């Protein structure tokens, strides 16, 4: 599915994003001139990892009948020296034994966005 971005008429850098019927907004961060009313692109990248981690862990736990009540994922990142370093904290809520907790953290590292971010990227850009 294609994700598209277009300038929103409601803000200097506010951007309307669409993917099929889904719609959301992004903006530049405030120091760069954004209004701070929508996530900036780095927050969207971090959010993709958080969402994918949560969904993947919950799906696995459900399939395996684990007593997982919630998965809370917090993402922070630091950029320095050309490296985008991500710190991900996964909190597992529920009556889980140590083996289940360990397995769910292994599964967190198997989410598709984690795999993509840990791999090699190639971006082909063209204009119309």
Coordinates of N, CA, C and O in Angstrom, one line a residue:
X1 N 0.9 -1.2 0.0 CA 0.0 0.0 0.0 C 0.9 1.2 0.0 O 1.9 1.3 0.7
X2 N 0.5 2.2 -0.8 CA 1.3 3.4 -0.9 C 0.9 4.4 0.2 O -0.3 4.6 0.5
X3 N 1.9 5.0 0.8 CA 1.7 6.1 1.7 C 1.9 7.4 1.0 O 3.0 7.5 0.3
X4 N 1.0 8.4 1.0 CA 1.2 9.6 0.3 C 1.2 10.8 1.3 O 0.6 10.7 2.4
X5 N 2.0 11.8 1.0 CA 2.1 13.0 1.8 C 1.8 14.2 0.9 O 2.3 14.3 -0.2
X6 N 1.0 15.1 1.5 CA 0.6 16.4 0.8 C 0.6 17.5 1.8 O 0.3 17.3 3.0
X7 N 0.9 18.7 1.4 CA 0.9 19.9 2.2 C -0.5 20.1 2.7 O -1.5 20.0 2.0
X8 N -0.7 20.4 4.0 CA -2.0 20.7 4.6 C -2.2 22.2 4.5 O -1.2 23.0 4.7
X9 N -3.4 22.7 4.1 CA -3.6 24.1 4.1 C -3.6 24.8 5.5 O -3.7 26.0 5.6
X10 N -3.6 24.0 6.5 CA -3.7 24.5 7.9 C -2.5 24.8 8.6 O -2.5 25.2 9.8
X11 N -1.3 24.7 8.0 CA -0.1 24.9 8.7 C 1.1 25.1 7.8 O 1.1 24.6 6.7
X12 N 2.1 25.8 8.3 CA 3.3 26.1 7.5 C 3.9 24.8 7.0 O 4.2 24.7 5.8
X13 N 4.2 23.8 7.9 CA 4.8 22.6 7.4 C 3.9 21.4 7.7 O 4.3 20.2 7.5
X14 N 2.7 21.6 8.2 CA 1.7 20.5 8.5 C 1.5 19.7 7.2 O 1.3 20.3 6.1
X15 N 1.6 18.4 7.3 CA 1.5 17.5 6.2 C 0.4 16.5 6.4 O 0.3 15.9 7.5
X16 N -0.4 16.3 5.4 CA -1.5 15.3 5.5 C -0.9 14.0 4.9 O -0.4 14.0 3.8
X17 N -1.0 12.9 5.6 CA -0.6 11.6 5.2 C -1.8 10.7 5.0 O -2.7 10.7 5.7
X18 N -1.7 9.9 3.9 CA -2.8 8.9 3.7 C -2.2 7.6 3.3 O -1.1 7.5 2.7
X19 N -2.9 6.5 3.6 CA -2.6 5.1 3.2 C -3.9 4.4 3.1 O -4.5 4.1 4.1
X20 N -4.4 4.3 1.9 CA -5.8 3.7 1.8 C -6.8 4.7 2.4 O -6.8 5.9 2.2
X21 N -7.6 4.1 3.3 CA -8.6 5.0 4.0 C -8.0 5.6 5.3 O -8.7 6.4 5.9
X22 N -6.8 5.3 5.7 CA -6.2 5.8 6.9 C -5.7 7.2 6.6 O -5.1 7.5 5.6
X23 N -5.9 8.1 7.6 CA -5.5 9.5 7.4 C -4.8 10.0 8.8 O -5.4 9.7 9.8
X24 N -3.7 10.7 8.7 CA -3.1 11.2 9.9 C -2.2 12.4 9.4 O -2.1 12.7 8.2
X25 N -1.6 13.1 10.4 CA -0.8 14.3 10.2 C 0.6 14.2 10.7 O 0.9 13.4 11.6
X26 N 1.5 14.9 10.1 CA 2.8 15.1 10.5 C 3.2 16.6 10.4 O 2.5 17.3 9.7
X27 N 4.2 17.0 11.2 CA 4.6 18.4 11.1 C 6.1 18.4 11.4 O 6.7 17.4 11.9
X28 N 6.8 19.5 11.0 CA 8.1 19.7 11.4 C 8.2 19.9 12.9 O 7.2 20.3 13.5
X29 N 9.3 19.7 13.6 CA 9.4 20.0 15.0 C 9.4 21.5 15.2 O 9.7 22.2 14.3
X30 N 9.1 21.9 16.4 CA 8.9 23.4 16.6 C 10.2 24.2 16.4 O 10.1 25.2 15.8
X31 N 11.4 23.7 16.7 CA 12.6 24.5 16.4 C 12.8 24.7 14.9 O 13.4 25.7 14.5
X32 N 12.2 23.8 14.1 CA 12.3 23.9 12.6 C 11.2 24.7 12.0 O 11.1 24.8 10.8
X33 N 10.3 25.2 12.8 CA 9.1 26.0 12.3 C 7.8 25.3 12.3 O 6.8 25.8 11.9
X34 N 7.7 24.1 12.9 CA 6.4 23.4 13.0 C 5.6 24.0 14.1 O 6.2 24.6 15.0
X35 N 4.3 23.7 14.1 CA 3.4 24.2 15.2 C 3.4 23.3 16.4 O 2.9 23.7 17.4
X36 N 3.9 22.1 16.3 CA 3.9 21.1 17.4 C 2.6 20.5 17.6 O 2.3 19.9 18.7
X37 N 1.7 20.5 16.6 CA 0.4 19.9 16.8 C 0.3 18.5 16.2 O -0.8 17.9 16.3
X38 N 1.4 18.0 15.6 CA 1.4 16.6 15.1 C 2.8 16.1 15.2 O 3.8 16.9 15.4
X39 N 3.0 14.8 15.2 CA 4.3 14.2 15.4 C 5.2 14.6 14.2 O 4.8 14.8 13.1
X40 N 6.5 14.8 14.6 CA 7.5 15.1 13.5 C 7.9 13.7 12.9 O 7.6 12.7 13.4
X41 N 8.6 13.8 11.7 CA 9.0 12.5 11.1 C 9.8 11.5 12.0 O 9.6 10.3 11.9
X42 N 10.6 12.0 12.8 CA 11.4 11.1 13.7 C 10.4 10.5 14.7 O 10.6 9.3 15.0
X43 N 9.5 11.2 15.2 CA 8.5 10.6 16.1 C 7.6 9.6 15.4 O 7.3 8.6 16.0
X44 N 7.3 9.8 14.1 CA 6.6 8.8 13.4 C 7.4 7.5 13.2 O 6.9 6.4 13.3
X45 N 8.7 7.7 12.9 CA 9.6 6.5 12.8 C 9.6 5.7 14.1 O 9.4 4.5 14.2
X46 N 9.8 6.5 15.2 CA 9.8 5.8 16.5 C 8.5 5.2 16.8 O 8.4 4.1 17.4
X47 N 7.4 5.9 16.5 CA 6.0 5.3 16.7 C 5.8 4.1 15.9 O 5.1 3.1 16.4
X48 N 6.3 4.0 14.7 CA 6.2 2.8 13.9 C 6.8 1.6 14.6 O 6.2 0.5 14.7
X49 N 8.0 1.8 15.2 CA 8.6 0.7 16.0 C 7.8 0.3 17.2 O 7.6 -0.8 17.5
X50 N 7.4 1.3 17.9 CA 6.6 1.1 19.2 C 5.3 0.3 18.8 O 5.0 -0.7 19.5
X51 N 4.6 0.8 17.8 CA 3.3 0.1 17.4 C 3.6 -1.3 17.0 O 2.9 -2.3 17.4
X52 N 4.6 -1.5 16.1 CA 4.9 -2.8 15.6 C 5.3 -3.8 16.7 O 4.9 -5.0 16.7
X53 N 6.1 -3.3 17.6 CA 6.5 -4.1 18.8 C 5.3 -4.6 19.6 O 5.1 -5.7 19.9
X54 N 4.4 -3.6 19.9 CA 3.2 -3.9 20.7 C 2.3 -4.9 20.0 O 1.9 -5.9 20.6
X55 N 2.1 -4.7 18.8 CA 1.2 -5.6 18.0 C 1.7 -7.0 17.9 O 1.1 -8.0 18.1
X56 N 3.0 -7.1 17.5 CA 3.7 -8.4 17.3 C 3.7 -9.2 18.6 O 3.3 -10.4 18.6
X57 N 4.0 -8.5 19.7 CA 4.0 -9.2 21.0 C 2.6 -9.7 21.4 O 2.4 -10.8 21.9
X58 N 1.7 -8.8 21.3 CA 0.3 -9.2 21.7 C -0.3 -10.3 20.8 O -0.9 -11.2 21.3
X59 N 0.0 -10.3 19.5 CA -0.4 -11.3 18.6 C 0.2 -12.7 19.0 O -0.5 -13.7 19.1
X60 N 1.5 -12.7 19.3 CA 2.1 -13.9 19.7 C 1.6 -14.4 21.0 O 1.2 -15.6 21.1
X61 N 1.4 -13.6 22.0 CA 0.9 -14.0 23.3 C -0.5 -14.5 23.2 O -0.8 -15.5 23.8
X62 N -1.3 -13.9 22.3 CA -2.7 -14.4 22.1 C -2.7 -15.8 21.5 O -3.4 -16.7 22.0
X63 N -1.9 -16.0 20.5 CA -1.8 -17.3 19.8 C -1.3 -18.4 20.8 O -1.7 -19.5 20.7
X64 N -0.4 -18.0 21.7 CA 0.2 -19.0 22.6 C -0.6 -19.1 23.9 O -0.3 -19.9 24.8
X65 N -1.7 -18.3 24.1 CA -2.5 -18.4 25.3 C -1.8 -17.9 26.5 O -2.1 -18.3 27.6
X66 N -0.9 -16.9 26.4 CA -0.2 -16.3 27.5 C -1.1 -15.3 28.2 O -1.9 -14.6 27.6
X67 N -0.9 -15.2 29.5 CA -1.7 -14.2 30.3 C -1.2 -12.8 30.2 O -0.8 -12.2 31.3
X68 N -1.0 -12.3 29.0 CA -0.5 -11.0 28.8 C -1.7 -10.0 28.8 O -2.6 -10.1 28.0
X69 N -1.7 -9.0 29.7 CA -2.8 -8.1 29.8 C -2.5 -6.8 28.9 O -3.4 -6.2 28.4
X70 N -1.2 -6.4 28.9 CA -0.8 -5.2 28.1 C 0.7 -5.3 27.8 O 1.4 -5.9 28.5
X71 N 1.0 -4.6 26.8 CA 2.4 -4.3 26.4 C 2.6 -2.8 26.3 O 1.8 -2.2 25.5
X72 N 3.5 -2.3 27.0 CA 3.7 -0.8 26.9 C 5.1 -0.7 26.4 O 6.1 -1.3 26.9
X73 N 5.2 0.1 25.3 CA 6.5 0.3 24.6 C 6.9 1.8 24.6 O 6.1 2.6 24.2
X74 N 8.1 2.1 25.1 CA 8.5 3.5 25.1 C 9.8 3.6 24.3 O 10.7 2.7 24.4
X75 N 9.8 4.5 23.4 CA 11.0 4.7 22.4 C 11.6 6.0 22.6 O 10.9 7.0 22.7
X76 N 12.9 6.1 22.8 CA 13.6 7.3 22.8 C 14.8 7.1 21.8 O 15.2 6.0 21.6
X77 N 15.2 8.2 21.1 CA 16.3 8.1 20.2 C 17.2 9.3 20.4 O 16.9 10.3 20.9
X78 N 18.5 9.0 20.0 CA 19.5 10.0 20.0 C 20.2 9.9 18.7 O 20.5 8.8 18.2
X79 N 20.5 11.1 18.1 CA 21.3 11.1 16.8 C 22.6 11.7 17.1 O 22.6 12.9 17.6
X80 N 23.7 11.0 16.9 CA 25.0 11.6 17.0 C 26.0 10.8 16.1 O 25.9 9.6 16.1
X81 N 26.9 11.6 15.5 CA 27.9 11.0 14.7 C 27.4 10.2 13.5 O 28.0 9.2 13.1
X82 N 26.2 10.6 13.0 CA 25.6 9.8 11.9 C 24.9 8.6 12.3 O 24.5 7.8 11.4
X83 N 24.7 8.3 13.6 CA 24.1 7.1 14.1 C 22.7 7.5 14.7 O 22.7 8.4 15.5
X84 N 21.7 6.8 14.3 CA 20.4 7.0 14.9 C 20.2 5.9 15.9 O 20.0 4.7 15.6
X85 N 20.4 6.2 17.2 CA 20.4 5.1 18.2 C 19.0 5.1 18.9 O 18.6 6.2 19.4
X86 N 18.4 4.0 18.9 CA 17.1 3.8 19.5 C 17.2 3.0 20.8 O 17.8 2.0 20.9
X87 N 16.5 3.6 21.8 CA 16.4 2.9 23.1 C 14.9 2.5 23.2 O 14.0 3.4 23.2
X88 N 14.6 1.2 23.3 CA 13.2 0.7 23.4 C 13.1 0.0 24.7 O 13.8 -0.9 25.1
X89 N 12.1 0.5 25.5 CA 11.7 -0.1 26.8 C 10.4 -0.9 26.6 O 9.4 -0.2 26.2
X90 N 10.4 -2.2 26.8 CA 9.1 -3.0 26.7 C 8.7 -3.4 28.1 O 9.5 -4.0 28.8
X91 N 7.5 -3.0 28.5 CA 6.9 -3.4 29.8 C 5.8 -4.4 29.5 O 4.9 -4.1 28.8
X92 N 6.0 -5.6 30.0 CA 5.0 -6.7 29.9 C 4.1 -6.7 31.1 O 4.6 -6.9 32.2
X93 N 2.8 -6.6 31.0 CA 1.9 -6.6 32.1 C 1.0 -7.8 32.0 O 0.4 -8.1 31.0
X94 N 1.1 -8.6 33.1 CA 0.2 -9.8 33.2 C 0.9 -10.8 34.0 O 2.1 -10.7 34.5
X95 N 0.2 -11.9 34.2 CA 0.8 -13.0 35.0 C 1.6 -13.9 34.1 O 1.1 -14.9 33.6
X96 N 2.8 -13.6 33.9 CA 3.7 -14.3 33.0 C 4.9 -14.8 33.8 O 5.4 -14.2 34.7
X97 N 5.3 -16.1 33.5 CA 6.5 -16.6 34.2 C 7.7 -16.0 33.5 O 7.7 -15.4 32.4
X98 N 8.9 -16.3 34.0 CA 10.2 -15.8 33.5 C 10.4 -16.3 32.1 O 10.9 -15.5 31.2
X99 N 10.1 -17.5 31.8 CA 10.3 -18.1 30.4 C 9.4 -17.3 29.4 O 9.9 -17.0 28.3
X100 N 8.2 -17.1 29.8 CA 7.3 -16.4 28.9 C 7.8 -14.9 28.6 O 7.8 -14.4 27.5
X101 N 8.2 -14.3 29.7 CA 8.8 -12.9 29.5 C 10.0 -12.9 28.6 O 10.1 -12.0 27.7
X102 N 10.8 -13.8 28.8 CA 12.0 -13.9 27.9 C 11.6 -14.1 26.5 O 12.1 -13.5 25.6
X103 N 10.7 -15.0 26.3 CA 10.2 -15.3 24.9 C 9.6 -14.1 24.3 O 9.8 -13.8 23.1
X104 N 8.8 -13.4 25.0 CA 8.1 -12.2 24.4 C 9.1 -11.1 24.1 O 8.9 -10.4 23.1
X105 N 10.1 -11.0 24.8 CA 11.2 -10.0 24.5 C 11.9 -10.5 23.2 O 12.3 -9.6 22.4
X106 N 12.1 -11.8 23.0 CA 12.7 -12.3 21.8 C 11.8 -12.0 20.6 O 12.2 -11.6 19.5
X107 N 10.5 -12.1 20.8 CA 9.5 -11.9 19.8 C 9.5 -10.4 19.4 O 9.3 -10.0 18.3
X108 N 9.6 -9.5 20.4 CA 9.7 -8.1 20.2 C 10.7 -7.7 19.1 O 10.6 -6.9 18.3
X109 N 11.9 -8.4 19.2 CA 12.9 -8.2 18.2 C 12.7 -8.8 16.9 O 13.4 -8.5 15.9
X110 N 11.6 -9.5 16.7 CA 11.2 -10.1 15.4 C 10.1 -9.3 14.7 O 9.6 -9.7 13.6
X111 N 9.7 -8.2 15.3 CA 8.6 -7.4 14.6 C 9.2 -6.9 13.3 O 10.4 -6.6 13.2
X112 N 8.3 -6.8 12.3 CA 8.8 -6.4 11.0 C 9.5 -5.0 10.9 O 10.5 -4.9 10.2
X113 N 9.1 -4.1 11.7 CA 9.8 -2.8 11.7 C 11.2 -2.9 12.3 O 12.1 -2.3 11.9
X114 N 11.3 -3.6 13.4 CA 12.6 -3.9 14.0 C 13.5 -4.5 13.0 O 14.7 -4.1 12.9
X115 N 13.0 -5.5 12.3 CA 13.8 -6.2 11.3 C 14.3 -5.2 10.2 O 15.4 -5.1 9.8
X116 N 13.3 -4.3 9.7 CA 13.7 -3.3 8.7 C 14.7 -2.3 9.2 O 15.7 -2.0 8.5
X117 N 14.5 -1.8 10.4 CA 15.4 -0.8 10.9 C 16.8 -1.4 11.3 O 17.8 -0.7 11.3
X118 N 16.8 -2.7 11.5 CA 18.1 -3.4 11.8 C 18.8 -3.8 10.5 O 20.0 -4.2 10.6
X119 N 18.2 -3.8 9.4 CA 18.8 -4.2 8.1 C 19.3 -3.1 7.3 O 19.5 -2.0 7.8
X120 N 19.5 -3.3 6.1 CA 20.1 -2.3 5.2 C 18.9 -1.7 4.4 O 18.0 -2.3 4.0
X121 N 19.0 -0.4 4.3 CA 18.0 0.4 3.5 C 18.5 0.8 2.2 O 19.7 1.1 2.0
X122 N 17.7 0.7 1.2 CA 17.9 1.3 -0.1 C 16.7 2.1 -0.5 O 15.6 1.6 -0.5
X123 N 16.9 3.4 -0.8 CA 15.8 4.2 -1.2 C 16.0 4.7 -2.6 O 17.0 5.4 -2.9
X124 N 15.0 4.5 -3.5 CA 15.1 5.0 -4.8 C 14.1 6.2 -4.9 O 13.0 6.0 -4.6
X125 N 14.7 7.3 -5.3 CA 13.9 8.5 -5.4 C 13.7 8.9 -6.9 O 14.7 8.9 -7.6
X126 N 12.5 9.3 -7.2 CA 12.3 9.8 -8.6 C 11.3 10.9 -8.6 O 10.7 11.2 -7.5
X127 N 11.3 11.7 -9.6 CA 10.4 12.8 -9.7 C 9.4 12.7 -10.9 O 9.7 12.0 -11.8
X128 N 8.3 13.3 -10.8 CA 7.3 13.3 -11.9 C 7.1 14.7 -12.3 O 7.1 15.6 -11.6

